[in-house]
Amino acid sequence: SPEESSDDNGNAAIASSAATTLVALGNLEVMDMGNNRLSGTIPLSPWLTLPLLRDWNLAGNLFTGTIPTQILQLSNLEVLVLSNNQLTGVIPGGEK
């Protein structure tokens, strides 16, 4: 029905604008993405565009691979929680 089609288009528009909305939150300091069963590699975009991000929780997900060195571009990041994932390799900047 036309009504269902309208709902589908509305949901698509909401989903496609999510990243844009997050980027508009330039003052965001805390991001809790823990325990959401997110999988794949650690997402960097659009998070690298949040210059004030200081606390980022990604614990309790299903992330795999290595911790990307680009995470060091988040110059205000003080807390990065990655426990309870399936990550491998070294911690970037861990020698500091």
Tab-separated table of N, CA and C in Angstrom:
chain	number	residue	atom	x	y	z
A	1	SER	N	0.841	-1.189	0.000
A	1	SER	CA	0.000	0.000	0.000
A	1	SER	C	0.879	1.242	0.000
A	2	PRO	N	0.355	2.380	-0.413
A	2	PRO	CA	1.148	3.608	-0.409
A	2	PRO	C	1.631	3.979	0.984
A	3	GLU	N	0.817	3.647	1.982
A	3	GLU	CA	1.205	3.969	3.350
A	3	GLU	C	2.461	3.205	3.763
A	4	GLU	N	2.534	1.904	3.424
A	4	GLU	CA	3.719	1.107	3.742
A	4	GLU	C	4.937	1.633	3.012
A	5	SER	N	4.776	1.997	1.769
A	5	SER	CA	5.879	2.531	0.982
A	5	SER	C	6.430	3.799	1.624
A	6	SER	N	5.544	4.632	2.103
A	6	SER	CA	5.960	5.860	2.758
A	6	SER	C	6.765	5.556	4.020
A	7	ASP	N	6.305	4.566	4.807
A	7	ASP	CA	7.032	4.180	6.011
A	7	ASP	C	8.417	3.652	5.666
A	8	ASP	N	8.514	2.817	4.635
A	8	ASP	CA	9.809	2.276	4.229
A	8	ASP	C	10.767	3.395	3.842
A	9	ASN	N	10.283	4.362	3.087
A	9	ASN	CA	11.132	5.478	2.680
A	9	ASN	C	11.554	6.314	3.880
A	10	GLY	N	10.668	6.484	4.826
A	10	GLY	CA	11.006	7.239	6.025
A	10	GLY	C	12.084	6.555	6.843
A	11	ASN	N	11.976	5.231	6.984
A	11	ASN	CA	12.998	4.479	7.722
A	11	ASN	C	14.340	4.551	7.021
A	12	ALA	N	14.339	4.466	5.699
A	12	ALA	CA	15.582	4.543	4.938
A	12	ALA	C	16.227	5.914	5.117
A	13	ALA	N	15.404	6.949	5.105
A	13	ALA	CA	15.940	8.302	5.276
A	13	ALA	C	16.547	8.476	6.658
A	14	ILE	N	15.885	7.919	7.665
A	14	ILE	CA	16.418	8.011	9.030
A	14	ILE	C	17.749	7.275	9.126
A	15	ALA	N	17.816	6.076	8.589
A	15	ALA	CA	19.041	5.282	8.651
A	15	ALA	C	20.180	5.955	7.898
A	16	SER	N	19.882	6.503	6.725
A	16	SER	CA	20.953	7.089	5.920
A	16	SER	C	21.477	8.396	6.504
A	17	SER	N	20.696	9.043	7.351
A	17	SER	CA	21.158	10.298	7.931
A	17	SER	C	21.816	10.107	9.297
A	18	ALA	N	21.878	8.888	9.788
A	18	ALA	CA	22.444	8.643	11.120
A	18	ALA	C	23.889	9.111	11.210
A	19	ALA	N	24.713	8.764	10.239
A	19	ALA	CA	26.122	9.166	10.267
A	19	ALA	C	26.246	10.683	10.199
A	20	THR	N	25.448	11.322	9.366
A	20	THR	CA	25.482	12.778	9.260
A	20	THR	C	25.111	13.422	10.582
A	21	THR	N	24.127	12.881	11.252
A	21	THR	CA	23.706	13.404	12.540
A	21	THR	C	24.831	13.272	13.559
A	22	LEU	N	25.514	12.145	13.565
A	22	LEU	CA	26.611	11.945	14.513
A	22	LEU	C	27.732	12.939	14.269
A	23	VAL	N	28.046	13.190	13.008
A	23	VAL	CA	29.100	14.143	12.689
A	23	VAL	C	28.702	15.535	13.174
A	24	ALA	N	27.415	15.849	13.122
A	24	ALA	CA	26.940	17.150	13.583
A	24	ALA	C	27.099	17.298	15.095
A	25	LEU	N	27.324	16.213	15.794
A	25	LEU	CA	27.513	16.252	17.244
A	25	LEU	C	28.986	16.482	17.580
A	26	GLY	N	29.548	17.516	17.041
A	26	GLY	CA	30.963	17.804	17.210
A	26	GLY	C	31.401	17.973	18.648
A	27	ASN	N	30.485	18.254	19.553
A	27	ASN	CA	30.821	18.426	20.969
A	27	ASN	C	30.718	17.139	21.766
A	28	LEU	N	30.437	16.029	21.097
A	28	LEU	CA	30.272	14.750	21.782
A	28	LEU	C	31.579	14.339	22.462
A	29	GLU	N	31.504	14.020	23.748
A	29	GLU	CA	32.682	13.635	24.515
A	29	GLU	C	32.670	12.173	24.929
A	30	VAL	N	31.495	11.580	25.092
A	30	VAL	CA	31.387	10.197	25.554
A	30	VAL	C	30.530	9.417	24.569
A	31	MET	N	31.053	8.259	24.113
A	31	MET	CA	30.305	7.407	23.193
A	31	MET	C	30.315	5.993	23.769
A	32	ASP	N	29.139	5.499	24.146
A	32	ASP	CA	29.021	4.144	24.692
A	32	ASP	C	28.355	3.252	23.657
A	33	MET	N	29.164	2.415	23.019
A	33	MET	CA	28.671	1.466	22.027
A	33	MET	C	28.856	0.041	22.537
A	34	GLY	N	29.003	-0.110	23.840
A	34	GLY	CA	29.258	-1.407	24.447
A	34	GLY	C	28.049	-2.326	24.433
A	35	ASN	N	28.350	-3.624	24.386
A	35	ASN	CA	27.343	-4.684	24.498
A	35	ASN	C	26.218	-4.572	23.476
A	36	ASN	N	26.587	-4.333	22.230
A	36	ASN	CA	25.601	-4.207	21.160
A	36	ASN	C	25.744	-5.285	20.087
A	37	ARG	N	26.610	-6.260	20.311
A	37	ARG	CA	26.845	-7.343	19.341
A	37	ARG	C	27.301	-6.811	17.990
A	38	LEU	N	28.027	-5.663	18.005
A	38	LEU	CA	28.593	-5.125	16.778
A	38	LEU	C	29.722	-6.036	16.330
A	39	SER	N	29.893	-6.202	15.042
A	39	SER	CA	30.910	-7.132	14.549
A	39	SER	C	31.725	-6.497	13.431
A	40	GLY	N	32.758	-7.219	13.007
A	40	GLY	CA	33.661	-6.715	11.978
A	40	GLY	C	34.833	-6.015	12.634
A	41	THR	N	35.459	-5.109	11.895
A	41	THR	CA	36.570	-4.350	12.448
A	41	THR	C	36.038	-3.129	13.189
A	42	ILE	N	36.885	-2.524	14.004
A	42	ILE	CA	36.488	-1.338	14.756
A	42	ILE	C	36.158	-0.221	13.771
A	43	PRO	N	34.973	0.358	13.869
A	43	PRO	CA	34.590	1.426	12.941
A	43	PRO	C	35.304	2.737	13.272
A	44	LEU	N	35.810	3.405	12.256
A	44	LEU	CA	36.481	4.683	12.485
A	44	LEU	C	35.689	5.862	11.944
A	45	SER	N	34.905	5.630	10.933
A	45	SER	CA	34.142	6.711	10.339
A	45	SER	C	32.694	6.584	10.804
A	46	PRO	N	32.068	7.608	11.262
A	46	PRO	CA	32.473	9.015	11.316
A	46	PRO	C	33.137	9.429	12.623
A	47	TRP	N	33.529	8.483	13.446
A	47	TRP	CA	34.030	8.789	14.795
A	47	TRP	C	35.284	9.648	14.794
A	48	LEU	N	36.133	9.507	13.776
A	48	LEU	CA	37.360	10.309	13.743
A	48	LEU	C	37.071	11.789	13.540
A	49	THR	N	35.831	12.129	13.209
A	49	THR	CA	35.468	13.535	13.020
A	49	THR	C	34.912	14.152	14.297
A	50	LEU	N	35.035	13.452	15.412
A	50	LEU	CA	34.564	13.964	16.702
A	50	LEU	C	35.769	14.397	17.531
A	51	PRO	N	36.195	15.645	17.387
A	51	PRO	CA	37.456	16.079	17.993
A	51	PRO	C	37.464	16.084	19.512
A	52	LEU	N	36.313	16.141	20.155
A	52	LEU	CA	36.267	16.204	21.618
A	52	LEU	C	36.028	14.852	22.275
A	53	LEU	N	35.917	13.790	21.473
A	53	LEU	CA	35.654	12.467	22.035
A	53	LEU	C	36.776	12.078	22.993
A	54	ARG	N	36.408	11.810	24.243
A	54	ARG	CA	37.419	11.479	25.253
A	54	ARG	C	37.190	10.115	25.895
A	55	ASP	N	35.985	9.561	25.757
A	55	ASP	CA	35.657	8.288	26.395
A	55	ASP	C	34.830	7.473	25.397
A	56	TRP	N	35.394	6.333	24.940
A	56	TRP	CA	34.743	5.528	23.909
A	56	TRP	C	34.695	4.076	24.369
A	57	ASN	N	33.508	3.569	24.627
A	57	ASN	CA	33.324	2.199	25.092
A	57	ASN	C	32.853	1.325	23.932
A	58	LEU	N	33.672	0.344	23.569
A	58	LEU	CA	33.337	-0.634	22.531
A	58	LEU	C	33.351	-2.047	23.102
A	59	ALA	N	33.347	-2.177	24.416
A	59	ALA	CA	33.449	-3.481	25.080
A	59	ALA	C	32.220	-4.339	24.827
A	60	GLY	N	32.432	-5.652	24.922
A	60	GLY	CA	31.326	-6.588	24.865
A	60	GLY	C	30.672	-6.709	23.504
A	61	ASN	N	31.435	-6.489	22.459
A	61	ASN	CA	30.934	-6.658	21.099
A	61	ASN	C	31.617	-7.853	20.457
A	62	LEU	N	31.576	-7.940	19.160
A	62	LEU	CA	32.163	-9.064	18.427
A	62	LEU	C	33.228	-8.576	17.450
A	63	PHE	N	33.930	-7.476	17.799
A	63	PHE	CA	34.931	-6.929	16.899
A	63	PHE	C	36.106	-7.881	16.734
A	64	THR	N	36.636	-7.935	15.523
A	64	THR	CA	37.791	-8.768	15.198
A	64	THR	C	38.861	-7.910	14.535
A	65	GLY	N	40.032	-8.497	14.333
A	65	GLY	CA	41.120	-7.775	13.678
A	65	GLY	C	41.975	-7.043	14.687
A	66	THR	N	42.695	-6.052	14.194
A	66	THR	CA	43.600	-5.288	15.048
A	66	THR	C	42.982	-3.949	15.423
A	67	ILE	N	43.584	-3.314	16.401
A	67	ILE	CA	43.170	-1.966	16.788
A	67	ILE	C	43.826	-1.013	15.784
A	68	PRO	N	43.038	-0.255	15.034
A	68	PRO	CA	43.624	0.607	14.006
A	68	PRO	C	44.466	1.733	14.599
A	69	THR	N	45.611	2.000	13.974
A	69	THR	CA	46.482	3.074	14.460
A	69	THR	C	45.827	4.446	14.311
A	70	GLN	N	44.864	4.565	13.417
A	70	GLN	CA	44.171	5.847	13.231
A	70	GLN	C	43.458	6.304	14.496
A	71	ILE	N	43.251	5.393	15.425
A	71	ILE	CA	42.579	5.736	16.682
A	71	ILE	C	43.386	6.802	17.426
A	72	LEU	N	44.690	6.868	17.149
A	72	LEU	CA	45.553	7.862	17.783
A	72	LEU	C	45.238	9.276	17.306
A	73	GLN	N	44.504	9.410	16.206
A	73	GLN	CA	44.104	10.731	15.709
A	73	GLN	C	43.084	11.394	16.627
A	74	LEU	N	42.460	10.615	17.487
A	74	LEU	CA	41.516	11.169	18.464
A	74	LEU	C	42.335	11.722	19.624
A	75	SER	N	42.832	12.930	19.461
A	75	SER	CA	43.818	13.491	20.387
A	75	SER	C	43.281	13.709	21.802
A	76	ASN	N	41.978	13.820	21.979
A	76	ASN	CA	41.408	14.001	23.320
A	76	ASN	C	40.979	12.694	23.972
A	77	LEU	N	41.135	11.584	23.253
A	77	LEU	CA	40.692	10.300	23.785
A	77	LEU	C	41.522	9.906	25.001
A	78	GLU	N	40.856	9.733	26.130
A	78	GLU	CA	41.507	9.346	27.376
A	78	GLU	C	41.183	7.912	27.752
A	79	VAL	N	39.958	7.460	27.428
A	79	VAL	CA	39.506	6.125	27.800
A	79	VAL	C	38.981	5.431	26.554
A	80	LEU	N	39.561	4.261	26.267
A	80	LEU	CA	39.100	3.417	25.163
A	80	LEU	C	38.942	2.016	25.737
A	81	VAL	N	37.697	1.541	25.826
A	81	VAL	CA	37.424	0.240	26.421
A	81	VAL	C	37.124	-0.752	25.300
A	82	LEU	N	37.978	-1.770	25.183
A	82	LEU	CA	37.868	-2.752	24.108
A	82	LEU	C	37.737	-4.181	24.624
A	83	SER	N	37.545	-4.356	25.907
A	83	SER	CA	37.494	-5.699	26.487
A	83	SER	C	36.338	-6.513	25.921
A	84	ASN	N	36.478	-7.816	26.020
A	84	ASN	CA	35.445	-8.762	25.582
A	84	ASN	C	35.087	-8.629	24.109
A	85	ASN	N	36.117	-8.516	23.276
A	85	ASN	CA	36.016	-8.595	21.824
A	85	ASN	C	37.010	-9.668	21.383
A	86	GLN	N	37.192	-9.822	20.108
A	86	GLN	CA	38.127	-10.821	19.575
A	86	GLN	C	39.279	-10.138	18.841
A	87	LEU	N	39.848	-9.107	19.455
A	87	LEU	CA	40.901	-8.319	18.823
A	87	LEU	C	42.257	-8.982	18.991
A	88	THR	N	43.153	-8.736	18.035
A	88	THR	CA	44.506	-9.291	18.058
A	88	THR	C	45.514	-8.185	17.813
A	89	GLY	N	46.776	-8.483	18.044
A	89	GLY	CA	47.838	-7.527	17.732
A	89	GLY	C	48.199	-6.654	18.911
A	90	VAL	N	48.920	-5.575	18.580
A	90	VAL	CA	49.423	-4.662	19.608
A	90	VAL	C	48.495	-3.476	19.785
A	91	ILE	N	48.646	-2.798	20.911
A	91	ILE	CA	47.891	-1.587	21.186
A	91	ILE	C	48.650	-0.415	20.584
A	92	PRO	N	48.061	0.323	19.648
A	92	PRO	CA	48.763	1.478	19.061
A	92	PRO	C	49.124	2.504	20.127
A	93	GLY	N	50.338	2.997	20.076
A	93	GLY	CA	50.770	3.987	21.045
A	93	GLY	C	51.022	3.410	22.421
A	94	GLY	N	51.002	2.102	22.550
A	94	GLY	CA	51.165	1.457	23.840
A	94	GLY	C	52.513	1.649	24.469
A	95	GLU	N	53.485	2.117	23.662
A	95	GLU	CA	54.830	2.319	24.209
A	95	GLU	C	54.949	3.590	25.018
A	96	LYS	N	53.929	4.438	25.010
A	96	LYS	CA	53.986	5.719	25.741
A	96	LYS	C	53.910	5.507	27.221
